[in-house]
Amino acid sequence: MPGDGRSPRLSRVLVTNDDGIDAPGLAVAEAIAAAIADEVWVVAPARDQSGRGQAITVRTPVDVITHGPRRHAVTGTPADCVLLALAHWLADAPPDLVIAGVNRGANISDTIVYSGTVGAALAAEHAGLCAVALSQAFRGPPETADFSPAIDYGQCVVTQLLTQAAREPAGRYRGAWSVNFPAARHETPIQGIGWARGARGTAVRPRAERVPGHEERFQLAFARGATPVVDPQSDVAVLRARRISVMPLTNERCDLTVFESATNRRDWHLDKTGSAR
């Protein structure tokens, strides 16, 4: 993608998700990709892989089920799909952009680290690519999820993010983002786009619910925080204000504040018992 500050039509886009190749949100992402690129590749999990984060399959092979030209299902995680696509089909012609989603449900704050949708975007970012994770908030049962906000505004948001990434000098970090669309509420229109960051307290502790009739089988979930998130820059608050939240992503796992503080210390000492003081 040229660094001329514009968002040109792309040569190719890779689309994946974590809900599986038959999920309705994937079709939304495919449509967004087709509107901005000449060539669209779909490499998605063969079944639901929600909550897999950035996990990859390392001990066993993954299988591919071909669904048509440039369309493949993989018996692995979302990150597997990205890595396999880059190493196999797109090894000689990498995509200009990776789109992950559109996820059925928001990926925000504390739970974002578990998201397979975000994990796929981070896998792409780690490979030096531009990536966008798209997620659609909804109300009610999952089967009634309404993707109309992502359908209406997805292309606009992705195009603007690409324009920003195109401004970066050649060879520099090109960007990965997590985008969340507010739940469809036709009487209250979307109010715009808001840059956001994650918040703490949306998932305060793990919860294990025993499956009826199975002594040693559990359904895992999270207990939600009782205290409302009030940080106006949080993704929670941005969505609550009926704005599309956009959060920049990075694979950097180091807490740079603590790192700077620790490296400035001169009183660290290791004695023969192995303890530091």
mmCIF file of C-alpha atoms in Angstrom:
data_model
loop_
_atom_site.group_PDB
_atom_site.id
_atom_site.type_symbol
_atom_site.label_atom_id
_atom_site.label_comp_id
_atom_site.label_asym_id
_atom_site.label_seq_id
_atom_site.Cartn_x
_atom_site.Cartn_y
_atom_site.Cartn_z
ATOM 1 C CA MET A 1 0.000 0.000 0.000
ATOM 2 C CA PRO A 2 1.696 3.241 -1.076
ATOM 3 C CA GLY A 3 2.494 5.798 1.591
ATOM 4 C CA ASP A 4 1.006 8.780 -0.252
ATOM 5 C CA GLY A 5 -1.671 9.617 2.320
ATOM 6 C CA ARG A 6 -4.508 8.243 0.208
ATOM 7 C CA SER A 7 -6.458 5.000 0.420
ATOM 8 C CA PRO A 8 -6.153 3.396 -3.032
ATOM 9 C CA ARG A 9 -8.103 0.385 -4.205
ATOM 10 C CA LEU A 10 -6.284 -2.637 -2.853
ATOM 11 C CA SER A 11 -4.947 -5.583 -4.817
ATOM 12 C CA ARG A 12 -6.073 -8.239 -2.357
ATOM 13 C CA VAL A 13 -7.636 -8.632 1.059
ATOM 14 C CA LEU A 14 -7.618 -11.693 3.314
ATOM 15 C CA VAL A 15 -10.811 -12.248 5.319
ATOM 16 C CA THR A 16 -11.119 -14.500 8.349
ATOM 17 C CA ASN A 17 -13.155 -14.693 11.566
ATOM 18 C CA ASP A 18 -13.609 -16.752 14.719
ATOM 19 C CA ASP A 19 -17.304 -17.633 14.378
ATOM 20 C CA GLY A 20 -16.645 -20.046 11.514
ATOM 21 C CA ILE A 21 -16.859 -20.000 7.742
ATOM 22 C CA ASP A 22 -20.662 -20.246 7.699
ATOM 23 C CA ALA A 23 -21.216 -17.349 10.127
ATOM 24 C CA PRO A 24 -23.336 -14.442 8.835
ATOM 25 C CA GLY A 25 -20.798 -11.849 9.942
ATOM 26 C CA LEU A 26 -18.190 -13.330 7.612
ATOM 27 C CA ALA A 27 -20.376 -12.489 4.630
ATOM 28 C CA VAL A 28 -20.495 -8.875 5.827
ATOM 29 C CA ALA A 29 -16.697 -8.755 6.008
ATOM 30 C CA GLU A 30 -16.449 -10.320 2.544
ATOM 31 C CA ALA A 31 -18.707 -7.613 1.126
ATOM 32 C CA ILE A 32 -16.556 -4.888 2.699
ATOM 33 C CA ALA A 33 -13.429 -6.499 1.252
ATOM 34 C CA ALA A 34 -14.975 -6.847 -2.211
ATOM 35 C CA ALA A 35 -15.854 -3.143 -2.201
ATOM 36 C CA ILE A 36 -12.243 -2.054 -1.650
ATOM 37 C CA ALA A 37 -10.122 -4.782 -3.289
ATOM 38 C CA ASP A 38 -9.748 -6.516 -6.633
ATOM 39 C CA GLU A 39 -9.170 -9.926 -5.058
ATOM 40 C CA VAL A 40 -10.669 -11.360 -1.872
ATOM 41 C CA TRP A 41 -9.391 -14.468 -0.140
ATOM 42 C CA VAL A 42 -11.422 -16.145 2.597
ATOM 43 C CA VAL A 43 -9.590 -18.473 4.979
ATOM 44 C CA ALA A 44 -11.733 -19.070 8.053
ATOM 45 C CA PRO A 45 -12.183 -21.712 10.754
ATOM 46 C CA ALA A 46 -14.274 -24.717 9.803
ATOM 47 C CA ARG A 47 -16.243 -24.302 13.043
ATOM 48 C CA ASP A 48 -16.747 -21.768 15.810
ATOM 49 C CA GLN A 49 -13.416 -20.799 17.373
ATOM 50 C CA SER A 50 -14.620 -17.985 19.628
ATOM 51 C CA GLY A 51 -12.423 -17.246 22.615
ATOM 52 C CA ARG A 52 -9.253 -18.709 21.100
ATOM 53 C CA GLY A 53 -7.327 -15.458 21.300
ATOM 54 C CA GLN A 54 -4.066 -15.613 19.374
ATOM 55 C CA ALA A 55 -3.632 -19.367 19.900
ATOM 56 C CA ILE A 56 -2.084 -21.472 17.148
ATOM 57 C CA THR A 57 -2.062 -25.223 16.544
ATOM 58 C CA VAL A 58 1.459 -26.605 16.998
ATOM 59 C CA ARG A 59 1.147 -30.278 17.975
ATOM 60 C CA THR A 60 -1.203 -31.575 15.306
ATOM 61 C CA PRO A 61 -1.762 -30.840 11.602
ATOM 62 C CA VAL A 62 -4.681 -28.724 10.421
ATOM 63 C CA ASP A 63 -6.906 -29.768 7.538
ATOM 64 C CA VAL A 64 -8.239 -27.587 4.735
ATOM 65 C CA ILE A 65 -11.708 -27.876 3.215
ATOM 66 C CA THR A 66 -11.930 -25.949 -0.043
ATOM 67 C CA HIS A 67 -15.290 -24.232 -0.560
ATOM 68 C CA GLY A 68 -14.474 -22.634 -3.894
ATOM 69 C CA PRO A 69 -11.924 -20.380 -5.580
ATOM 70 C CA ARG A 70 -9.978 -18.416 -2.951
ATOM 71 C CA ARG A 71 -12.297 -19.729 -0.230
ATOM 72 C CA HIS A 72 -11.056 -22.265 2.328
ATOM 73 C CA ALA A 73 -12.069 -23.569 5.749
ATOM 74 C CA VAL A 74 -9.368 -24.650 8.196
ATOM 75 C CA THR A 75 -9.686 -27.019 11.147
ATOM 76 C CA GLY A 76 -7.770 -24.615 13.342
ATOM 77 C CA THR A 77 -7.875 -21.288 15.113
ATOM 78 C CA PRO A 78 -8.311 -17.834 13.562
ATOM 79 C CA ALA A 79 -4.577 -17.201 13.944
ATOM 80 C CA ASP A 80 -3.936 -20.545 12.215
ATOM 81 C CA CYS A 81 -6.032 -19.318 9.297
ATOM 82 C CA VAL A 82 -3.984 -16.149 8.937
ATOM 83 C CA LEU A 83 -0.638 -17.919 9.223
ATOM 84 C CA LEU A 84 -1.607 -20.701 6.817
ATOM 85 C CA ALA A 85 -2.895 -18.217 4.258
ATOM 86 C CA LEU A 86 0.304 -16.173 4.439
ATOM 87 C CA ALA A 87 2.574 -19.218 4.298
ATOM 88 C CA HIS A 88 0.688 -21.126 1.589
ATOM 89 C CA TRP A 89 -1.749 -19.377 -0.752
ATOM 90 C CA LEU A 90 -0.442 -15.835 -0.331
ATOM 91 C CA ALA A 91 3.250 -16.503 0.260
ATOM 92 C CA ASP A 92 4.304 -14.735 -2.943
ATOM 93 C CA ALA A 93 1.569 -12.100 -2.973
ATOM 94 C CA PRO A 94 0.684 -11.021 0.579
ATOM 95 C CA PRO A 95 -2.581 -9.180 1.164
ATOM 96 C CA ASP A 96 -2.712 -5.427 1.538
ATOM 97 C CA LEU A 97 -5.147 -5.866 4.417
ATOM 98 C CA VAL A 98 -6.500 -8.571 6.705
ATOM 99 C CA ILE A 99 -10.103 -8.200 7.882
ATOM 100 C CA ALA A 100 -11.208 -10.356 10.823
ATOM 101 C CA GLY A 101 -14.934 -10.558 11.530
ATOM 102 C CA VAL A 102 -17.516 -9.383 11.566
ATOM 103 C CA ASN A 103 -17.753 -10.945 15.023
ATOM 104 C CA ARG A 104 -21.170 -11.663 16.473
ATOM 105 C CA GLY A 105 -20.834 -9.663 19.679
ATOM 106 C CA ALA A 106 -18.609 -6.842 20.874
ATOM 107 C CA ASN A 107 -14.945 -7.425 21.703
ATOM 108 C CA ILE A 108 -14.149 -4.812 24.315
ATOM 109 C CA SER A 109 -12.035 -4.060 27.375
ATOM 110 C CA ASP A 110 -11.113 -7.003 29.632
ATOM 111 C CA THR A 111 -12.371 -9.683 27.258
ATOM 112 C CA ILE A 112 -10.458 -8.502 24.194
ATOM 113 C CA VAL A 113 -7.439 -10.666 25.060
ATOM 114 C CA TYR A 114 -9.564 -13.790 24.602
ATOM 115 C CA SER A 115 -11.068 -12.758 21.268
ATOM 116 C CA GLY A 116 -10.213 -14.944 18.304
ATOM 117 C CA THR A 117 -11.250 -12.090 16.028
ATOM 118 C CA VAL A 118 -8.721 -9.746 17.613
ATOM 119 C CA GLY A 119 -6.209 -12.605 17.788
ATOM 120 C CA ALA A 120 -6.384 -13.005 14.015
ATOM 121 C CA ALA A 121 -5.754 -9.288 13.521
ATOM 122 C CA LEU A 122 -2.774 -9.401 15.877
ATOM 123 C CA ALA A 123 -1.375 -12.434 14.054
ATOM 124 C CA ALA A 124 -1.494 -10.395 10.857
ATOM 125 C CA GLU A 125 0.051 -7.356 12.557
ATOM 126 C CA HIS A 126 2.848 -9.564 13.872
ATOM 127 C CA ALA A 127 3.527 -10.584 10.263
ATOM 128 C CA GLY A 128 3.887 -6.923 9.309
ATOM 129 C CA LEU A 129 0.466 -6.494 7.728
ATOM 130 C CA CYS A 130 -2.329 -4.000 8.147
ATOM 131 C CA ALA A 131 -5.314 -5.579 9.929
ATOM 132 C CA VAL A 132 -8.769 -4.662 11.185
ATOM 133 C CA ALA A 133 -10.874 -6.679 13.643
ATOM 134 C CA LEU A 134 -14.578 -5.896 13.209
ATOM 135 C CA SER A 135 -17.160 -6.748 15.876
ATOM 136 C CA GLN A 136 -20.895 -6.097 16.056
ATOM 137 C CA ALA A 137 -22.561 -5.534 19.425
ATOM 138 C CA PHE A 138 -26.121 -6.807 19.739
ATOM 139 C CA ARG A 139 -28.981 -7.201 22.174
ATOM 140 C CA GLY A 140 -30.953 -10.382 22.694
ATOM 141 C CA PRO A 141 -30.158 -13.967 21.708
ATOM 142 C CA PRO A 142 -27.165 -14.570 19.395
ATOM 143 C CA GLU A 143 -29.326 -15.892 16.569
ATOM 144 C CA THR A 144 -31.084 -12.512 16.350
ATOM 145 C CA ALA A 145 -27.879 -10.455 16.041
ATOM 146 C CA ASP A 146 -28.394 -7.518 13.669
ATOM 147 C CA PHE A 147 -25.332 -6.640 11.582
ATOM 148 C CA SER A 148 -26.858 -3.567 9.941
ATOM 149 C CA PRO A 149 -24.468 -1.035 11.596
ATOM 150 C CA ALA A 150 -21.464 -2.993 10.297
ATOM 151 C CA ILE A 151 -23.126 -3.304 6.889
ATOM 152 C CA ASP A 152 -23.918 0.408 6.739
ATOM 153 C CA TYR A 153 -20.645 1.816 8.068
ATOM 154 C CA GLY A 154 -18.003 -0.919 7.818
ATOM 155 C CA GLN A 155 -16.586 0.123 4.471
ATOM 156 C CA CYS A 156 -16.416 3.781 5.525
ATOM 157 C CA VAL A 157 -14.520 2.983 8.734
ATOM 158 C CA VAL A 158 -12.092 0.573 7.082
ATOM 159 C CA THR A 159 -11.378 3.039 4.273
ATOM 160 C CA GLN A 160 -10.566 5.812 6.756
ATOM 161 C CA LEU A 161 -8.247 3.529 8.714
ATOM 162 C CA LEU A 162 -6.469 2.574 5.501
ATOM 163 C CA THR A 163 -6.042 6.254 4.686
ATOM 164 C CA GLN A 164 -4.371 6.773 8.052
ATOM 165 C CA ALA A 165 -2.130 3.736 7.576
ATOM 166 C CA ALA A 166 -1.131 4.965 4.113
ATOM 167 C CA ARG A 167 0.308 8.127 5.682
ATOM 168 C CA GLU A 168 2.926 6.133 7.577
ATOM 169 C CA PRO A 169 6.433 6.260 6.055
ATOM 170 C CA ALA A 170 7.473 3.124 4.192
ATOM 171 C CA GLY A 171 8.855 0.429 6.453
ATOM 172 C CA ARG A 172 7.091 1.637 9.575
ATOM 173 C CA TYR A 173 4.290 0.020 11.547
ATOM 174 C CA ARG A 174 1.199 0.163 9.380
ATOM 175 C CA GLY A 175 -1.526 -0.460 11.874
ATOM 176 C CA ALA A 176 -3.976 -2.867 13.417
ATOM 177 C CA TRP A 177 -7.279 -1.865 14.933
ATOM 178 C CA SER A 178 -10.229 -3.281 16.825
ATOM 179 C CA VAL A 179 -13.502 -1.760 15.634
ATOM 180 C CA ASN A 180 -16.795 -2.258 17.487
ATOM 181 C CA PHE A 181 -20.155 -1.236 16.046
ATOM 182 C CA PRO A 182 -22.961 -0.277 18.466
ATOM 183 C CA ALA A 183 -25.985 -2.536 18.659
ATOM 184 C CA ALA A 184 -28.616 -1.824 16.027
ATOM 185 C CA ARG A 185 -31.210 0.575 17.387
ATOM 186 C CA HIS A 186 -32.994 2.121 14.459
ATOM 187 C CA GLU A 187 -34.704 4.823 16.524
ATOM 188 C CA THR A 188 -31.263 6.090 17.655
ATOM 189 C CA PRO A 189 -28.805 6.496 14.766
ATOM 190 C CA ILE A 190 -25.060 6.011 15.008
ATOM 191 C CA GLN A 191 -23.457 9.219 16.296
ATOM 192 C CA GLY A 192 -20.020 8.944 14.708
ATOM 193 C CA ILE A 193 -16.630 7.350 15.314
ATOM 194 C CA GLY A 194 -14.654 7.533 18.554
ATOM 195 C CA TRP A 195 -11.066 6.547 19.286
ATOM 196 C CA ALA A 196 -11.109 4.331 22.340
ATOM 197 C CA ARG A 197 -9.037 2.321 24.764
ATOM 198 C CA GLY A 198 -9.860 -0.690 26.888
ATOM 199 C CA ALA A 199 -11.267 -0.471 30.410
ATOM 200 C CA ARG A 200 -10.943 -2.688 33.453
ATOM 201 C CA GLY A 201 -13.869 -4.110 35.372
ATOM 202 C CA THR A 202 -16.048 -5.425 32.560
ATOM 203 C CA ALA A 203 -15.114 -9.016 33.433
ATOM 204 C CA VAL A 204 -14.050 -9.275 37.057
ATOM 205 C CA ARG A 205 -13.664 -12.993 37.702
ATOM 206 C CA PRO A 206 -14.090 -16.351 35.962
ATOM 207 C CA ARG A 207 -17.260 -18.334 36.531
ATOM 208 C CA ALA A 208 -17.648 -22.100 36.108
ATOM 209 C CA GLU A 209 -21.134 -23.548 35.727
ATOM 210 C CA ARG A 210 -21.528 -27.312 35.936
ATOM 211 C CA VAL A 211 -23.393 -28.796 32.969
ATOM 212 C CA PRO A 212 -26.521 -30.580 34.275
ATOM 213 C CA GLY A 213 -26.052 -34.325 34.367
ATOM 214 C CA HIS A 214 -22.251 -34.111 34.036
ATOM 215 C CA GLU A 215 -20.278 -34.126 37.270
ATOM 216 C CA GLU A 216 -17.001 -33.070 35.657
ATOM 217 C CA ARG A 217 -18.190 -30.947 32.737
ATOM 218 C CA PHE A 218 -18.320 -27.158 33.014
ATOM 219 C CA GLN A 219 -19.316 -24.112 31.018
ATOM 220 C CA LEU A 220 -16.867 -21.240 31.527
ATOM 221 C CA ALA A 221 -17.905 -17.606 31.577
ATOM 222 C CA PHE A 222 -17.061 -14.327 33.285
ATOM 223 C CA ALA A 223 -18.841 -12.460 36.037
ATOM 224 C CA ARG A 224 -19.483 -8.898 34.956
ATOM 225 C CA GLY A 225 -18.371 -5.946 37.023
ATOM 226 C CA ALA A 226 -21.047 -4.268 39.125
ATOM 227 C CA THR A 227 -19.471 -0.805 38.857
ATOM 228 C CA PRO A 228 -20.274 1.029 35.602
ATOM 229 C CA VAL A 229 -17.343 2.016 33.393
ATOM 230 C CA VAL A 230 -17.220 5.825 33.375
ATOM 231 C CA ASP A 231 -13.980 6.571 31.507
ATOM 232 C CA PRO A 232 -15.267 8.574 28.497
ATOM 233 C CA GLN A 233 -12.376 7.313 26.363
ATOM 234 C CA SER A 234 -13.121 3.646 27.035
ATOM 235 C CA ASP A 235 -14.605 1.469 24.319
ATOM 236 C CA VAL A 236 -17.520 0.779 26.668
ATOM 237 C CA ALA A 237 -18.375 4.476 26.952
ATOM 238 C CA VAL A 238 -17.894 5.101 23.236
ATOM 239 C CA LEU A 239 -20.339 2.318 22.359
ATOM 240 C CA ARG A 240 -22.765 3.533 25.020
ATOM 241 C CA ALA A 241 -22.727 6.936 23.323
ATOM 242 C CA ARG A 242 -23.817 5.243 20.076
ATOM 243 C CA ARG A 243 -20.452 5.781 18.423
ATOM 244 C CA ILE A 244 -18.313 3.251 16.585
ATOM 245 C CA SER A 245 -15.296 2.530 18.787
ATOM 246 C CA VAL A 246 -11.850 2.259 17.206
ATOM 247 C CA MET A 247 -8.926 1.036 19.300
ATOM 248 C CA PRO A 248 -5.353 0.786 17.964
ATOM 249 C CA LEU A 249 -3.799 -2.625 18.608
ATOM 250 C CA THR A 250 -0.222 -3.742 19.139
ATOM 251 C CA ASN A 251 1.564 -7.007 19.864
ATOM 252 C CA GLU A 252 3.794 -5.224 22.384
ATOM 253 C CA ARG A 253 3.398 -7.150 25.648
ATOM 254 C CA CYS A 254 5.854 -5.098 27.672
ATOM 255 C CA ASP A 255 4.517 -2.556 30.166
ATOM 256 C CA LEU A 256 6.747 0.306 29.072
ATOM 257 C CA THR A 257 6.061 2.399 32.181
ATOM 258 C CA VAL A 258 7.262 -0.370 34.483
ATOM 259 C CA PHE A 259 10.125 -1.139 32.111
ATOM 260 C CA GLU A 260 11.412 2.431 32.223
ATOM 261 C CA SER A 261 11.105 2.523 36.002
ATOM 262 C CA ALA A 262 12.910 -0.796 36.424
ATOM 263 C CA THR A 263 15.756 -0.034 34.047
ATOM 264 C CA ASN A 264 16.425 3.252 35.829
ATOM 265 C CA ARG A 265 17.034 1.464 39.124
ATOM 266 C CA ARG A 266 20.623 0.881 40.197
ATOM 267 C CA ASP A 267 20.033 -0.997 43.463
ATOM 268 C CA TRP A 268 19.149 -4.435 42.056
ATOM 269 C CA HIS A 269 21.330 -7.217 43.395
ATOM 270 C CA LEU A 270 21.276 -10.999 43.064
ATOM 271 C CA ASP A 271 22.738 -13.002 45.938
ATOM 272 C CA LYS A 272 23.757 -16.671 45.960
ATOM 273 C CA THR A 273 20.354 -17.859 47.156
ATOM 274 C CA GLY A 274 18.839 -16.543 43.944
ATOM 275 C CA SER A 275 16.768 -13.795 45.552
ATOM 276 C CA ALA A 276 16.761 -10.276 44.222
ATOM 277 C CA ARG A 277 16.463 -7.193 46.377
#
